[in-house]
PDB file of C-alpha atoms in Angstrom:
ATOM      1  CA  MET A  16     113.360  60.245 145.422  1.00 94.00           C
ATOM      2  CA  ILE A  17     114.628  59.524 148.951  1.00 98.00           C
ATOM      3  CA  TYR A  18     118.107  61.172 148.854  1.00 98.00           C
ATOM      4  CA  ILE A  19     120.489  62.801 146.389  1.00 98.00           C
ATOM      5  CA  ASP A  20     123.768  64.501 146.617  1.00 98.00           C
ATOM      6  CA  ASP A  21     126.414  65.394 143.900  1.00 98.00           C
ATOM      7  CA  LEU A  22     127.346  61.660 143.457  1.00 98.00           C
ATOM      8  CA  VAL A  23     124.480  59.440 144.256  1.00 98.00           C
ATOM      9  CA  VAL A  24     120.677  59.175 144.196  1.00 98.00           C
ATOM     10  CA  VAL A  25     118.447  56.823 146.191  1.00 98.00           C
ATOM     11  CA  THR A  26     115.016  56.099 144.930  1.00 98.00           C
ATOM     12  CA  HIS A  27     112.197  53.558 145.590  1.00 98.00           C
ATOM     13  CA  ARG A  28     111.170  51.229 142.837  1.00 96.00           C
ATOM     14  CA  PRO A  29     108.034  52.866 141.159  1.00 95.00           C
ATOM     15  CA  LEU A  30     104.776  51.001 141.612  1.00 93.00           C
ATOM     16  CA  THR A  31     104.573  50.443 137.900  1.00 92.00           C
ATOM     17  CA  GLU A  32     107.596  48.100 137.954  1.00 89.00           C
ATOM     18  CA  GLY A  33     106.982  44.700 139.463  1.00 84.00           C
ATOM     19  CA  VAL A  34     104.657  43.993 142.334  1.00 88.00           C
ATOM     20  CA  PRO A  35     103.972  47.276 144.348  1.00 94.00           C
ATOM     21  CA  ARG A  36     105.590  46.297 147.517  1.00 93.00           C
ATOM     22  CA  PRO A  37     107.426  48.555 150.160  1.00 97.00           C
ATOM     23  CA  GLY A  38     111.131  48.509 150.694  1.00 97.00           C
ATOM     24  CA  TYR A  39     112.629  48.019 147.210  1.00 96.00           C
ATOM     25  CA  LEU A  40     115.348  50.663 146.574  1.00 97.00           C
ATOM     26  CA  PHE A  41     117.842  51.676 144.001  1.00 96.00           C
ATOM     27  CA  VAL A  42     121.185  53.380 144.741  1.00 97.00           C
ATOM     28  CA  GLU A  43     122.690  55.012 141.586  1.00 96.00           C
ATOM     29  CA  THR A  44     125.404  57.184 140.686  1.00 97.00           C
ATOM     30  CA  LEU A  45     124.637  60.404 138.968  1.00 97.00           C
ATOM     31  CA  ARG A  46     127.384  59.910 136.417  1.00 95.00           C
ATOM     32  CA  HIS A  47     126.566  57.347 133.957  1.00 93.00           C
ATOM     33  CA  ALA A  48     129.228  54.748 134.793  1.00 93.00           C
ATOM     34  CA  PRO A  49     128.373  51.410 133.184  1.00 92.00           C
ATOM     35  CA  THR A  50     129.456  49.049 135.858  1.00 92.00           C
ATOM     36  CA  LEU A  51     130.833  48.892 139.501  1.00 94.00           C
ATOM     37  CA  ALA A  52     134.424  48.706 138.217  1.00 95.00           C
ATOM     38  CA  ASP A  53     133.843  52.004 136.401  1.00 95.00           C
ATOM     39  CA  LEU A  54     133.017  54.068 139.558  1.00 97.00           C
ATOM     40  CA  THR A  55     135.572  56.497 140.836  1.00 98.00           C
ATOM     41  CA  ASP A  56     136.739  55.989 144.516  1.00 98.00           C
ATOM     42  CA  SER A  57     134.653  58.905 145.594  1.00 98.00           C
ATOM     43  CA  GLU A  58     131.589  57.442 143.848  1.00 98.00           C
ATOM     44  CA  ALA A  59     132.109  53.937 145.370  1.00 98.00           C
ATOM     45  CA  ALA A  60     132.491  55.462 148.806  1.00 98.00           C
ATOM     46  CA  ALA A  61     129.273  57.547 148.266  1.00 98.00           C
ATOM     47  CA  VAL A  62     127.479  54.332 147.047  1.00 98.00           C
ATOM     48  CA  GLY A  63     128.729  52.506 150.255  1.00 98.00           C
ATOM     49  CA  TRP A  64     127.649  55.324 152.503  1.00 98.00           C
ATOM     50  CA  ALA A  65     124.162  55.582 150.838  1.00 98.00           C
ATOM     51  CA  LEU A  66     123.669  51.746 150.981  1.00 98.00           C
ATOM     52  CA  ARG A  67     124.410  51.567 154.614  1.00 98.00           C
ATOM     53  CA  ARG A  68     122.057  54.474 155.389  1.00 98.00           C
ATOM     54  CA  ALA A  69     119.254  52.915 153.216  1.00 98.00           C
ATOM     55  CA  ALA A  70     119.679  49.670 154.937  1.00 98.00           C
ATOM     56  CA  GLN A  71     119.408  51.251 158.290  1.00 98.00           C
ATOM     57  CA  ALA A  72     116.379  53.224 157.244  1.00 98.00           C
ATOM     58  CA  LEU A  73     114.619  50.142 155.960  1.00 98.00           C
ATOM     59  CA  ARG A  74     115.376  48.217 159.098  1.00 98.00           C
ATOM     60  CA  THR A  75     113.898  50.952 161.211  1.00 98.00           C
ATOM     61  CA  GLU A  76     110.870  51.695 159.112  1.00 98.00           C
ATOM     62  CA  LEU A  77     109.881  48.227 157.877  1.00 97.00           C
ATOM     63  CA  SER A  78     111.368  45.731 160.464  1.00 97.00           C
ATOM     64  CA  PRO A  79     112.104  43.314 157.570  1.00 97.00           C
ATOM     65  CA  ALA A  80     113.339  39.671 158.206  1.00 95.00           C
ATOM     66  CA  HIS A  81     116.313  40.532 156.042  1.00 96.00           C
ATOM     67  CA  ILE A  82     117.722  43.249 153.721  1.00 97.00           C
ATOM     68  CA  PHE A  83     119.381  42.071 150.397  1.00 96.00           C
ATOM     69  CA  SER A  84     121.640  44.032 148.143  1.00 96.00           C
ATOM     70  CA  ALA A  85     122.636  43.080 144.579  1.00 94.00           C
ATOM     71  CA  ILE A  86     123.919  44.503 141.434  1.00 92.00           C
ATOM     72  CA  THR A  87     122.017  42.807 138.629  1.00 82.00           C
ATOM     73  CA  GLY A  88     120.663  43.405 135.198  1.00 71.00           C
ATOM     74  CA  ARG A  89     122.314  44.211 131.855  1.00 73.00           C
ATOM     75  CA  THR A  90     119.451  46.088 130.208  1.00 78.00           C
ATOM     76  CA  VAL A  91     120.712  49.573 131.018  1.00 78.00           C
ATOM     77  CA  PRO A  92     124.437  50.261 130.892  1.00 80.00           C
ATOM     78  CA  HIS A  93     124.314  52.323 134.011  1.00 88.00           C
ATOM     79  CA  PHE A  94     125.388  51.410 137.482  1.00 92.00           C
ATOM     80  CA  HIS A  95     122.658  50.910 139.932  1.00 93.00           C
ATOM     81  CA  GLN A  96     122.389  48.702 143.065  1.00 95.00           C
ATOM     82  CA  HIS A  97     119.179  47.142 144.292  1.00 95.00           C
ATOM     83  CA  LEU A  98     118.393  47.045 148.056  1.00 97.00           C
ATOM     84  CA  PHE A  99     115.358  45.180 148.938  1.00 96.00           C
ATOM     85  CA  THR A 100     113.591  43.727 151.979  1.00 96.00           C
ATOM     86  CA  ARG A 101     112.346  40.322 152.833  1.00 95.00           C
ATOM     87  CA  PRO A 102     109.230  40.739 154.729  1.00 94.00           C
ATOM     88  CA  PRO A 103     108.777  38.955 158.152  1.00 94.00           C
ATOM     89  CA  ASN A 104     107.269  35.518 157.983  1.00 93.00           C
ATOM     90  CA  THR A 105     108.242  34.992 154.295  1.00 94.00           C
ATOM     91  CA  PRO A 106     108.205  31.230 153.750  1.00 95.00           C
ATOM     92  CA  ASP A 107     111.609  29.575 153.393  1.00 93.00           C
ATOM     93  CA  SER A 108     110.356  28.217 149.984  1.00 94.00           C
ATOM     94  CA  ILE A 109     110.491  31.693 148.620  1.00 94.00           C
ATOM     95  CA  HIS A 110     114.036  32.335 147.235  1.00 92.00           C
ATOM     96  CA  TRP A 111     115.849  35.438 148.317  1.00 88.00           C
ATOM     97  CA  PHE A 112     115.537  37.043 144.767  1.00 85.00           C
ATOM     98  CA  ASN A 113     111.838  36.049 144.337  1.00 86.00           C
ATOM     99  CA  GLY A 114     110.077  38.021 147.085  1.00 85.00           C
ATOM    100  CA  ASP A 115     107.565  39.356 144.594  1.00 85.00           C
ATOM    101  CA  THR A 116     106.220  35.937 144.058  1.00 89.00           C
ATOM    102  CA  TRP A 117     104.858  35.603 147.599  1.00 91.00           C
ATOM    103  CA  PRO A 118     101.104  36.399 147.366  1.00 92.00           C
ATOM    104  CA  GLN A 119     101.007  37.420 151.133  1.00 93.00           C
ATOM    105  CA  ALA A 120     103.887  39.891 150.943  1.00 92.00           C
ATOM    106  CA  PRO A 121     102.902  43.440 151.965  1.00 94.00           C
ATOM    107  CA  ARG A 122     101.752  45.632 149.079  1.00 95.00           C
ATOM    108  CA  ILE A 123     101.835  49.436 149.034  1.00 96.00           C
ATOM    109  CA  THR A 124      99.793  52.206 147.466  1.00 96.00           C
ATOM    110  CA  GLN A 125     101.121  55.440 146.087  1.00 96.00           C
ATOM    111  CA  PRO A 126     100.087  57.595 149.102  1.00 97.00           C
ATOM    112  CA  ALA A 127     101.615  55.018 151.539  1.00 97.00           C
ATOM    113  CA  LEU A 128     104.830  54.879 149.299  1.00 97.00           C
ATOM    114  CA  GLU A 129     105.095  58.678 149.410  1.00 97.00           C
ATOM    115  CA  SER A 130     104.797  58.575 153.157  1.00 98.00           C
ATOM    116  CA  LEU A 131     107.325  55.770 153.477  1.00 98.00           C
ATOM    117  CA  CYS A 132     109.930  57.683 151.203  1.00 98.00           C
ATOM    118  CA  THR A 133     109.429  60.790 153.346  1.00 98.00           C
ATOM    119  CA  ARG A 134     110.257  58.608 156.495  1.00 98.00           C
ATOM    120  CA  LEU A 135     113.138  56.896 154.744  1.00 98.00           C
ATOM    121  CA  ALA A 136     114.656  60.330 153.725  1.00 98.00           C
ATOM    122  CA  THR A 137     115.011  61.374 157.481  1.00 98.00           C
ATOM    123  CA  HIS A 138     117.636  58.712 157.799  1.00 98.00           C
ATOM    124  CA  PHE A 139     119.993  60.388 155.479  1.00 97.00           C
ATOM    125  CA  THR A 140     120.734  63.530 157.519  1.00 89.00           C
TER     126      THR A 140
END
């Protein structure tokens, strides 16, 4: 966990999901709202604030070529927004949503992920 308040939580994607790469965050509401349209105004404002803080934190800590944000997936009926980086020097042939397919993309270990999350958390104060 990187940040939590009474409306939202920010976490890093676990290393057991997909390719273990740094800079793939989730911003979720604590209340189980199924979609973006189901958020309250307060939740939507909190999500926007957390997304901006998370993007600034990723920019500072990882210096990515780009930071993407998307609301995708239908597997779990719970609002969560993805925020993920495009590493520097990623070839143009790698689509924005396929960063995990680039073999030279940075990878991260559990101890390094814990250190990164600690650094990212400092950007939410």
